[in-house]
Each structure stands twice: as C-alpha cells, then as structure tokens.
Amino acid sequence: MAAAGAEAAAEEEKRLPEGDPESGGDSDDEGDSDSSGDGEDEEKENEAEIQRLEEQLSINAFDYNCHLDLIKLLRQEGELVKLRRARQKMSELFPLTEEIWLDWLKDEIKMASEISEREKVYELFERAVKDYICPEIWLEYAQYSIGGIGQEGGIERVRSIFERALTAVGLHVTKGTALWEAYREFENAILETAQPAPGSIPSPEQQQVLCSQLEKIHTLFRRQLGIPLLDMEASYAEYEEWSEEPIPETTVKNYKKALQQLEKCKPYEEALLGAETPKLAEYQAYIDFEMKAGDPARIQLIYERALAENCLVPDLWARYNQYLDRQLKVKELVLSAHDRAVRNCPWTVGLWIRYLLAMERHRVEHSIISEMFEKALNAGFIQATDYVEIWQAYLDYLRRRVDFTQDSSKELEELRSAFARAVEYLKQEVEERFSESGDPSCTIMQNWARVEARLCNNMQKARELWDNIMTKGNAKYANMWLEYYNLERAHGDTQHCRKALHRAVQCTSDYPEHVCEVLLTLERIEGTLEDWDAAVQKTENRLARVNEQRAKAAEKEAALAKQEEERAEQRKQARAEKKASKKAKKTRAGDKRKADEDDEGEWGQEEELPSKRHRAEGDGVLPEEDMEVETGLFGRSEKPDGPAAPKEKASTSRKDVPKVFHDSSKDKVTVFVSNLSYTMAEPEAKLRELFGSCGEVVEVRAVFNNKGTFRGYCYVQFREEEAARQALGLDRTAVEGRPMFVSPCVDKNKNPDFKVFRYSTTLEKHKLFISGLPFSCTKEELEEVCKAHGNVKDIRLVTNRAGKPKGLAYVEYENEAQASQAVLKMDGLTVKDHVIKVMISNPPLRKLPERPDPSKASLALPRQIYGARGKGRTQLSMMPRALQRQSNPVAKAENGMVQNSPAASSEPPAEPKKMSNADFAKMLLKK
C-alpha cells in the first residue's frame, strides 16, 4: 500500500504542466545546455532551503513568514504533494489571505479533470470563502462552478453559489457590481439556450420556460438597482435597453433611494481609496456611519472589509464579535467569526474567552468546548496572567455545568479535577516559562475554596486550600486573612474564626491594627472574659513590637536621608569652588584684554563706532540713496556709504562686491530664481542664455555675499511682461544637477501670505501618490509600470533641493476610473526589491503659522524671538539709548524690494514707543 501511495504521489508531481512559469516548468528548450549547470545549482540551493524551512516549522509551527517562504519555494519547484501538505498545515493554523487562496485554487483547478477531483476543488472553495469575505474568491468560485453545468443539478448548483455570493458580498459598494453582472450573464446564457429555433413556434412548455427565465433576469436587475453600488447609472441604462417593457415605478423608486444612499457612502469609500494602510480610522468612521443606519447586513460587510485589511488587530475583532453576540445572534455566523478571530490573533486571551462564552451560549457540545480550551492553552500567550484568565473562564464554564443539588456527579468531579490541574499548570508550566505563576494572590484556589464551602458544604476542603494559600507567601497580608475569616464566618464556626484571627495578628505585617481590631470585635460580641483577656494581651504585645520595628525603620531612614543631604551639600560646595576657580581665571584674562583695548584706544591711529549707532544718531530719516542695499533675499543688508569708515583689517579681508539695486516698479517683468548651485561659474551669462528662449532679457542680477561668493539666487528682468510669464514655465528645470526654482517677483511686505506652489494641495482623484520607490527608479521605468493600467498623462518624481530623489512620485491618469484601477493593482507591488505604496493623491493640510493680531499687541506679550544661536543667558528688557533716539525705522529690504521711506518730517520726533525684548530682537534682525 505504501509503495502504491508513493507511485501515486510521483504521478501527481509528473502531472504538473510543463512550461508553466508558476509551476517552475521550462518554457524554452533552447539554451538548456548552456544553463544546465546553473539550474542544478539553483535546484540544490532550493532543496536545502526547503529542508531548513521545514525544520524551522517543526520547532515553531506558528512562524507565519516561514510558511509563506516554504509555499513559495515548493510552488517554484513544482512539488505538488509537498505544496498541498504545506498549504494544508498553514490553513489549519491561520486564515489564508486572498492571494494565497487564489494561487492554491488555480493550481488545483489545473489538475482537476475528473468529477472526483472537481469535488475536491469545490471543498477547497468552501474553505476559502469562510476565511474572509473576498469578492474575487466568490467570483472565481461561481465561474468555476459554471464549468460543471453539464453535470446533474449543475444549473441549480451554479445559482446556489451565485446567491450565496450575493448574500456575502453583493452589498460591496465598489466590487459588488461584478458579481451581479456575472450572475446576469449566466442567466442570459441560459435564456439563449431556451430560445426556440428561428421560424418555429414555441410550445406552451417552452413558452413557460422562456417567461420563467425572463422573470429571473428581471428580478436580478430589480434587486441590483435597489442596492447602492458604483456605476448604478450604467446598470439602470442597461436595464432600460434590455427590457421591452417600461421599468416599474417601484423599481425606479428603489433605484433613486439607492442613489441617495450611494451619495452618503461615497465620502467614506473615497476616504478608504485615498488612505494609507492600515486605514483603521477611515474604516472606523465608515463602521460608525453604518451603525447609525442600522442595517445588519451592511454593518457585517463593512466589518468584514475592515478585517480583511486589518486581520491582526485584536480590538477590531473584539468589537465585531461583540456586535454579533449582542445583535445578530446567529449561531453559524457568530461562531465562525470567533473562530477566525482566534486564528488570526491567537496571542490575545480576550478573544479566546469570548469564543468559549459564545460556544457555551449557543449550546455547543462539551467535548468541542474542551478541545477549544486546549487549543487556547497552546496558543502561546505573552503574559503569565493571560493563562490565569483563560483557566478562570474555563473553570467558570465547568462550574455552570454542575448540579450542586446532588451530592456527587460526573460534572462536579470534572470541576474539581480541573481546579487541581489549573493549580498544577500555573505552578509548573507557566512559572517555568515566565518565572512567575501569574497568580500571586491564588485567586483560582480562592474560588475553589468558595465553591467547596458555599456550594458543596465542604469546609474541611476549603480550610485545606486556604492553608495552602497562606503558605505561598500570603500570610503577611491582612486582606488575605480577612477573606478567609469572612468565609469562616459565613460557612464555618466561631472556633476556627478565632484561630484564624490569632494567626493573622501574629503574621500580618502590612495592616496589623486592622486585624487586631477585627479580633477584639469578635471577642466583644461572642467571646468569654478569658477570650477577651487573651485577645487584648496578644494584640497589645503585637502592636508594641510593630511600633518598635517602625521606630527603628524610621531612624534608619532618617540616617540615610541625613547622609544623602551631607553628600548633596558636599557636591554643591565642590561645584561652587569649581565655578569660583573658573570665574577667577576668566577675570584675570578679562583684565589683560581690557588693558590692551585701553592702549589701542589711546595710541591707535583709527577709531570705529558701530554703524548702527551712526544711523540712529542721524537727524530725521535717511535719504533714499543712503537706504539699505540688498545683498540677499532674506540676508543682512548694509548701507552703501556711512559716516564711519570700517577698520582696515576688516576691509582688506573683503572683496569688492557689486551692489545689487532693485527697482520694485519692474516686478511685473522680473522673475526670482533660486536654488541654484553656489559653485555656478558666471551665473549671469548662463542664466541669460537659459532664459533667452522666453524673450529678450534686459538684465540678470545675481546676488553675492560680502566675500564675493554667489548665494544661489538672482533676479532676471525681461523687456516684456509676457516673457516673464513664460519664464515661470522653467520652474523645476534641472540646472547643474539641481532643480531651479522660478517664481514671480512679489513684495512680501505688501503680500505677506504670498506662496508659490505650482502643484495642487487638494484631493485629485485622477492622480496617484506613490511612495517607497527605489532612489534609482527613473521616470521611464515608472511609466512602464503605470501605463499597463491606463493612459498616463504625466509623471513627476519628487526630489529634494539638491535634485536627489526622495522615493516619491505623482502619476496623473486621464480619469478617475483608471487611477482607481491602478491603486487596486499596484498597491503593494515590488519594484526593484522595494514594496511600493499607492494611493489617490490627497496631501494633508498644511498648518499655517498663526499671525498675531496687531490690535491685540498691547494686550498680550509677543512671542519671544531669538537669534541664530538660540536664546542667550539673559533676556533683559533693555533698550540702547541710541535706538531710543531713532525716530523712524530704516526701510526694510526683503525678497529683493526696498521700500521707499516717507519724507522726513520737520516736526520734532514723538516720544518713542516702549519696546519689549521681542520687538528689540526684531529690530536688530532687520538691521
């Protein structure tokens, strides 16, 4: 028999179709002799890797990625028997994804030729549709069943599968239409076969069959038009064209109602389409919307859609199962959802507990519940307390099965056996793994004792259990003794109560006063004089010892605190001495430096005063020719001339930098060019040549710093305004490896909110945003990938200021449908070993900085502004006298424009407004 089985397995492996790239067969015989050596080496490497993966799974069967790698290799090698076995093992442990199921089904469909083999494929489809609600699998199932239409009952089987598919995913807003259309096409094909031959008159039986078939198609159209689905208008138009009779008023009414509902659903569908995985927030918003609508079928479907993309989120499973438990209460549906939940998230103890409760609620057999509990114990929880919780849930279930009116029963013995096993399991298995039992308070043993005392009237067993509890390190806690005391008061006798309290007084260390008070209360009510005296003496002695221990502990703590204070004082003194030493050294160095400066002031041949001082001391406003001259877009500006000459040392270290003047009246014929390379040689000549294609260039004003180095931006002035507009089209043109930025020349003093961004920052349904691209990916390579899903109008690779790619891109299609199709097909695609993410372009809103209200400037302190080196050691509100005498601020140069100052006033200057630290800092920065 074994030999026959091996031969059958070998025969099955031989039946894999050669030349199928998915099965690893050779598709081209030419060149086999050239690559046979490489093929053999690769085959040996694959065999070794398969063996390694199988060994790894024998150690840890829950390694999900290891299962995937093994299946991929076996499929590549074409080993069908091992491949089936690997897929079977994985499906027993985990629900398989849509892609894995489709690959498995396609492989099996290729092999199925006989009726018995087709039945196995049907069984496989039944397993696949239970894991997740996937429209693609249901559609594949229905189409495969059409191939068996010639068998007995084939038509009814196909219809049954289509009806189940519509129940499962027919309400899917974006993918449900495909199933409805496939079902109608099938019924139309049946209608064609029922048509009589041309020229013949149909018999009454044939006429009845035709009418019945037509009514089936009418019914499908009417059912579909009453459901909110994408492209409803096309379905309605198709029905109008197909139907020879006018559409019934009821159908039109339902269609309009469905359209209204579709409009409400569209924002949520668009949010899902444009969101990035895992889309939890978008799905939760959609679920909340459907919950308010209250349609159970739609609520179930949106939950299933969310879980298909977030199958490893335990909270989502918990919310779904809670909804099913409380609202639908359908046994098959509820238990299936719970089973999928624990298979997806086996590490979550809460899901297992809910599953056990659901099985009990739906009267599942005891053997099945016990089997499920054993699976939970082997699920590999991540905390010791999880095992305590699952044991407690199972023990609660067993306790509810017991009839305590009988002295003994099979269920009661099973409960006691389970309690004993739980205690032993936590002591050995859990403690060995986590170095703790997870149940330090022995809650399971406490519950066991309560069951024995209250329900079984077995106080002797309860006392034994409590004695065991106290020996596990719980005797020092007052609450444990009082719990036992309360149990004795309720179900025991006074003698054991007194004995327990005497032991508690002796052993308790956390709250001995409370235990002593309970003992005295007991003796006051029920005890004799001798009992009272003994209790008083025992409590007094115990409290005296406790107070003595506490006093010693307080003394020890005070001594430690004093030592710590002394050490802190020593450290403080050492730091003060060190600081004083540094200060003394700094003072000596400062005295020497001051003497040198005094000598220079007395004997030096030149003297310099700060240029800002001279500007402040001038009478009135500076004339226009003495205004600041721009040396950069946001850079520092200086006066061309001043009354004070700079030091020779400073002047000789600088080159003669040509001054750049800007006439703001020429802004309309001028563009601002930035992000150019600092090392660009002769920028005027190069840019004049570059912008010459737009029109006649009057002047190119490049901006240099004080050392004569090009600062990477300039102004290009044209003869005509139209040329300046054409020049804006050169924005982002690569110049010496960097994208050149070209923007209008705008005075930001007059337009502070002006921003130049040539791309849309809102939702664009026909445009895709792609992330995760390899940096080496070119525009042509990306276009080759994208054009398979529609007509690509434009592709933009996002780069940084240096022209380096950022792994991002925007792809524009002709319409929304092509973009949506591309998202579904390309999201998760691998490009040069990089998995890309694709979504509809919907950039997040940019947070604009809040601008202070000038009218409220006197009511609130302005935001502190610091210099380029950050906050100084002090931020004193001090104003130099020279600045206080300044009547009007110097004109500001920003973005290449100098603002003309108002004419000097002959009136005496008004009293200067008091300025804060922030205002003072702003003024200095403007200089």
GROMACS .gro file of N, CA, C and O in nm, residues 325-386:
model
  248
  325ASP      N    1  -2.249   3.900   1.886
  325ASP     CA    2  -2.305   3.836   2.006
  325ASP      C    3  -2.431   3.905   2.054
  325ASP      O    4  -2.526   3.840   2.097
  326ARG      N    5  -2.432   4.038   2.046
  326ARG     CA    6  -2.542   4.113   2.107
  326ARG      C    7  -2.656   4.144   2.010
  326ARG      O    8  -2.768   4.166   2.054
  327GLN      N    9  -2.625   4.150   1.879
  327GLN     CA   10  -2.726   4.194   1.783
  327GLN      C   11  -2.776   4.079   1.695
  327GLN      O   12  -2.895   4.049   1.695
  328LEU      N   13  -2.686   4.017   1.618
  328LEU     CA   14  -2.733   3.916   1.522
  328LEU      C   15  -2.767   3.783   1.589
  328LEU      O   16  -2.872   3.724   1.563
  329LYS      N   17  -2.678   3.731   1.672
  329LYS     CA   18  -2.701   3.609   1.749
  329LYS      C   19  -2.731   3.488   1.661
  329LYS      O   20  -2.805   3.398   1.701
  330VAL      N   21  -2.674   3.487   1.539
  330VAL     CA   22  -2.689   3.371   1.450
  330VAL      C   23  -2.572   3.276   1.477
  330VAL      O   24  -2.455   3.315   1.464
  331LYS      N   25  -2.603   3.153   1.514
  331LYS     CA   26  -2.501   3.060   1.564
  331LYS      C   27  -2.385   3.043   1.467
  331LYS      O   28  -2.268   3.062   1.504
  332GLU      N   29  -2.415   3.006   1.342
  332GLU     CA   30  -2.308   2.978   1.246
  332GLU      C   31  -2.223   3.102   1.221
  332GLU      O   32  -2.100   3.095   1.215
  333LEU      N   33  -2.289   3.216   1.208
  333LEU     CA   34  -2.217   3.340   1.180
  333LEU      C   35  -2.130   3.382   1.299
  333LEU      O   36  -2.013   3.419   1.284
  334VAL      N   37  -2.186   3.372   1.420
  334VAL     CA   38  -2.113   3.414   1.539
  334VAL      C   39  -1.992   3.325   1.564
  334VAL      O   40  -1.880   3.373   1.585
  335LEU      N   41  -2.012   3.195   1.560
  335LEU     CA   42  -1.901   3.102   1.591
  335LEU      C   43  -1.793   3.109   1.483
  335LEU      O   44  -1.674   3.097   1.513
  336SER      N   45  -1.833   3.130   1.357
  336SER     CA   46  -1.733   3.143   1.251
  336SER      C   47  -1.645   3.266   1.274
  336SER      O   48  -1.523   3.260   1.257
  337ALA      N   49  -1.707   3.376   1.312
  337ALA     CA   50  -1.629   3.499   1.336
  337ALA      C   51  -1.535   3.481   1.455
  337ALA      O   52  -1.419   3.524   1.451
  338HIS      N   53  -1.582   3.417   1.561
  338HIS     CA   54  -1.496   3.394   1.677
  338HIS      C   55  -1.380   3.302   1.641
  338HIS      O   56  -1.266   3.323   1.687
  339ASP      N   57  -1.408   3.200   1.560
  339ASP     CA   58  -1.302   3.107   1.521
  339ASP      C   59  -1.195   3.178   1.438
  339ASP      O   60  -1.075   3.159   1.459
  340ARG      N   61  -1.238   3.263   1.345
  340ARG     CA   62  -1.140   3.338   1.264
  340ARG      C   63  -1.062   3.437   1.349
  340ARG      O   64  -0.944   3.463   1.324
  341ALA      N   65  -1.126   3.491   1.450
  341ALA     CA   66  -1.057   3.587   1.537
  341ALA      C   67  -0.941   3.522   1.611
  341ALA      O   68  -0.829   3.577   1.614
  342VAL      N   69  -0.965   3.405   1.671
  342VAL     CA   70  -0.857   3.341   1.748
  342VAL      C   71  -0.751   3.281   1.657
  342VAL      O   72  -0.635   3.265   1.697
  343ARG      N   73  -0.786   3.250   1.533
  343ARG     CA   74  -0.684   3.201   1.439
  343ARG      C   75  -0.596   3.314   1.389
  343ARG      O   76  -0.478   3.294   1.361
  344ASN      N   77  -0.652   3.433   1.378
  344ASN     CA   78  -0.572   3.549   1.335
  344ASN      C   79  -0.490   3.606   1.449
  344ASN      O   80  -0.375   3.647   1.429
  345CYS      N   81  -0.546   3.614   1.568
  345CYS     CA   82  -0.478   3.674   1.683
  345CYS      C   83  -0.475   3.574   1.799
  345CYS      O   84  -0.539   3.597   1.904
  346PRO      N   85  -0.403   3.463   1.784
  346PRO     CA   86  -0.407   3.361   1.889
  346PRO      C   87  -0.343   3.406   2.020
  346PRO      O   88  -0.366   3.344   2.124
  347TRP      N   89  -0.264   3.513   2.018
  347TRP     CA   90  -0.197   3.559   2.139
  347TRP      C   91  -0.288   3.643   2.229
  347TRP      O   92  -0.247   3.680   2.340
  348THR      N   93  -0.408   3.673   2.185
  348THR     CA   94  -0.498   3.762   2.260
  348THR      C   95  -0.595   3.678   2.341
  348THR      O   96  -0.688   3.616   2.286
  349VAL      N   97  -0.577   3.676   2.472
  349VAL     CA   98  -0.658   3.588   2.558
  349VAL      C   99  -0.805   3.631   2.559
  349VAL      O  100  -0.896   3.548   2.573
  350GLY      N  101  -0.831   3.761   2.544
  350GLY     CA  102  -0.969   3.809   2.546
  350GLY      C  103  -1.054   3.748   2.436
  350GLY      O  104  -1.173   3.720   2.455
  351LEU      N  105  -0.995   3.725   2.318
  351LEU     CA  106  -1.069   3.665   2.207
  351LEU      C  107  -1.103   3.520   2.236
  351LEU      O  108  -1.212   3.472   2.201
  352TRP      N  109  -1.011   3.448   2.301
  352TRP     CA  110  -1.038   3.309   2.337
  352TRP      C  111  -1.151   3.301   2.441
  352TRP      O  112  -1.238   3.212   2.432
  353ILE      N  113  -1.148   3.391   2.537
  353ILE     CA  114  -1.254   3.390   2.639
  353ILE      C  115  -1.389   3.417   2.576
  353ILE      O  116  -1.490   3.351   2.608
  354ARG      N  117  -1.395   3.514   2.486
  354ARG     CA  118  -1.521   3.544   2.418
  354ARG      C  119  -1.568   3.423   2.336
  354ARG      O  120  -1.689   3.395   2.326
  355TYR      N  121  -1.473   3.352   2.277
  355TYR     CA  122  -1.509   3.234   2.197
  355TYR      C  123  -1.571   3.126   2.286
  355TYR      O  124  -1.675   3.066   2.252
  356LEU      N  125  -1.509   3.100   2.400
  356LEU     CA  126  -1.564   2.999   2.492
  356LEU      C  127  -1.704   3.038   2.538
  356LEU      O  128  -1.794   2.952   2.546
  357LEU      N  129  -1.723   3.166   2.569
  357LEU     CA  130  -1.855   3.210   2.613
  357LEU      C  131  -1.959   3.195   2.501
  357LEU      O  132  -2.073   3.156   2.525
  358ALA      N  133  -1.918   3.229   2.377
  358ALA     CA  134  -2.011   3.217   2.264
  358ALA      C  135  -2.048   3.071   2.241
  358ALA      O  136  -2.165   3.039   2.211
  359MET      N  137  -1.952   2.980   2.252
  359MET     CA  138  -1.981   2.838   2.234
  359MET      C  139  -2.078   2.788   2.342
  359MET      O  140  -2.171   2.711   2.313
  360GLU      N  141  -2.055   2.833   2.463
  360GLU     CA  142  -2.148   2.794   2.570
  360GLU      C  143  -2.286   2.854   2.547
  360GLU      O  144  -2.389   2.789   2.569
  361ARG      N  145  -2.289   2.977   2.501
  361ARG     CA  146  -2.417   3.047   2.479
  361ARG      C  147  -2.499   2.977   2.370
  361ARG      O  148  -2.623   2.976   2.377
  362HIS      N  149  -2.432   2.917   2.271
  362HIS     CA  150  -2.502   2.853   2.160
  362HIS      C  151  -2.508   2.701   2.177
  362HIS      O  152  -2.527   2.628   2.077
  363ARG      N  153  -2.489   2.654   2.298
  363ARG     CA  154  -2.509   2.513   2.333
  363ARG      C  155  -2.421   2.419   2.251
  363ARG      O  156  -2.465   2.314   2.204
  364VAL      N  157  -2.295   2.455   2.234
  364VAL     CA  158  -2.201   2.368   2.165
  364VAL      C  159  -2.166   2.251   2.258
  364VAL      O  160  -2.165   2.265   2.381
  365GLU      N  161  -2.138   2.137   2.200
  365GLU     CA  162  -2.107   2.019   2.280
  365GLU      C  163  -1.987   2.044   2.371
  365GLU      O  164  -1.892   2.114   2.335
  366HIS      N  165  -1.993   1.977   2.489
  366HIS     CA  166  -1.888   1.996   2.588
  366HIS      C  167  -1.752   1.952   2.537
  366HIS      O  168  -1.650   2.017   2.564
  367SER      N  169  -1.747   1.846   2.460
  367SER     CA  170  -1.618   1.796   2.410
  367SER      C  171  -1.553   1.898   2.316
  367SER      O  172  -1.430   1.915   2.319
  368ILE      N  173  -1.635   1.967   2.236
  368ILE     CA  174  -1.579   2.067   2.144
  368ILE      C  175  -1.527   2.187   2.221
  368ILE      O  176  -1.420   2.242   2.190
  369ILE      N  177  -1.599   2.229   2.327
  369ILE     CA  178  -1.553   2.343   2.407
  369ILE      C  179  -1.423   2.306   2.478
  369ILE      O  180  -1.328   2.387   2.484
  370SER      N  181  -1.414   2.184   2.531
  370SER     CA  182  -1.291   2.141   2.599
  370SER      C  183  -1.174   2.136   2.501
  370SER      O  184  -1.061   2.175   2.534
  371GLU      N  185  -1.202   2.089   2.379
  371GLU     CA  186  -1.097   2.086   2.277
  371GLU      C  187  -1.050   2.227   2.243
  371GLU      O  188  -0.929   2.251   2.225
  372MET      N  189  -1.144   2.321   2.233
  372MET     CA  190  -1.106   2.460   2.204
  372MET      C  191  -1.024   2.519   2.318
  372MET      O  192  -0.930   2.597   2.295
  373PHE      N  193  -1.058   2.484   2.442
  373PHE     CA  194  -0.979   2.532   2.556
  373PHE      C  195  -0.835   2.481   2.550
  373PHE      O  196  -0.741   2.555   2.579
  374GLU      N  197  -0.819   2.355   2.510
  374GLU     CA  198  -0.683   2.301   2.499
  374GLU      C  199  -0.604   2.374   2.391
  374GLU      O  200  -0.484   2.399   2.406
  375LYS      N  201  -0.672   2.412   2.282
  375LYS     CA  202  -0.604   2.492   2.180
  375LYS      C  203  -0.561   2.628   2.236
  375LYS      O  204  -0.453   2.678   2.202
  376ALA      N  205  -0.645   2.686   2.320
  376ALA     CA  206  -0.611   2.815   2.379
  376ALA      C  207  -0.486   2.804   2.466
  376ALA      O  208  -0.401   2.893   2.466
  377LEU      N  209  -0.473   2.695   2.540
  377LEU     CA  210  -0.354   2.678   2.625
  377LEU      C  211  -0.227   2.669   2.541
  377LEU      O  212  -0.118   2.704   2.589
  378ASN      N  213  -0.239   2.621   2.418
  378ASN     CA  214  -0.122   2.608   2.331
  378ASN      C  215  -0.103   2.726   2.237
  378ASN      O  216  -0.021   2.720   2.146
  379ALA      N  217  -0.180   2.833   2.258
  379ALA     CA  218  -0.175   2.947   2.167
  379ALA      C  219  -0.051   3.033   2.187
  379ALA      O  220  -0.018   3.114   2.100
  380GLY      N  221   0.015   3.021   2.301
  380GLY     CA  222   0.137   3.100   2.325
  380GLY      C  223   0.108   3.242   2.370
  380GLY      O  224   0.146   3.338   2.302
  381PHE      N  225   0.040   3.257   2.483
  381PHE     CA  226   0.012   3.390   2.537
  381PHE      C  227   0.142   3.456   2.580
  381PHE      O  228   0.241   3.390   2.613
  382ILE      N  229   0.139   3.589   2.584
  382ILE     CA  230   0.262   3.663   2.609
  382ILE      C  231   0.277   3.704   2.756
  382ILE      O  232   0.380   3.759   2.794
  383GLN      N  233   0.175   3.678   2.840
  383GLN     CA  234   0.183   3.713   2.981
  383GLN      C  235   0.136   3.596   3.065
  383GLN      O  236   0.048   3.519   3.023
  384ALA      N  237   0.193   3.585   3.184
  384ALA     CA  238   0.152   3.478   3.274
  384ALA      C  239   0.008   3.497   3.319
  384ALA      O  240  -0.067   3.400   3.337
  385THR      N  241  -0.035   3.622   3.337
  385THR     CA  242  -0.172   3.648   3.382
  385THR      C  243  -0.274   3.604   3.278
  385THR      O  244  -0.390   3.577   3.313
  386ASP      N  245  -0.235   3.597   3.148
  386ASP     CA  246  -0.328   3.551   3.045
  386ASP      C  247  -0.372   3.407   3.071
  386ASP      O  248  -0.488   3.371   3.049
   0.00000   0.00000   0.00000
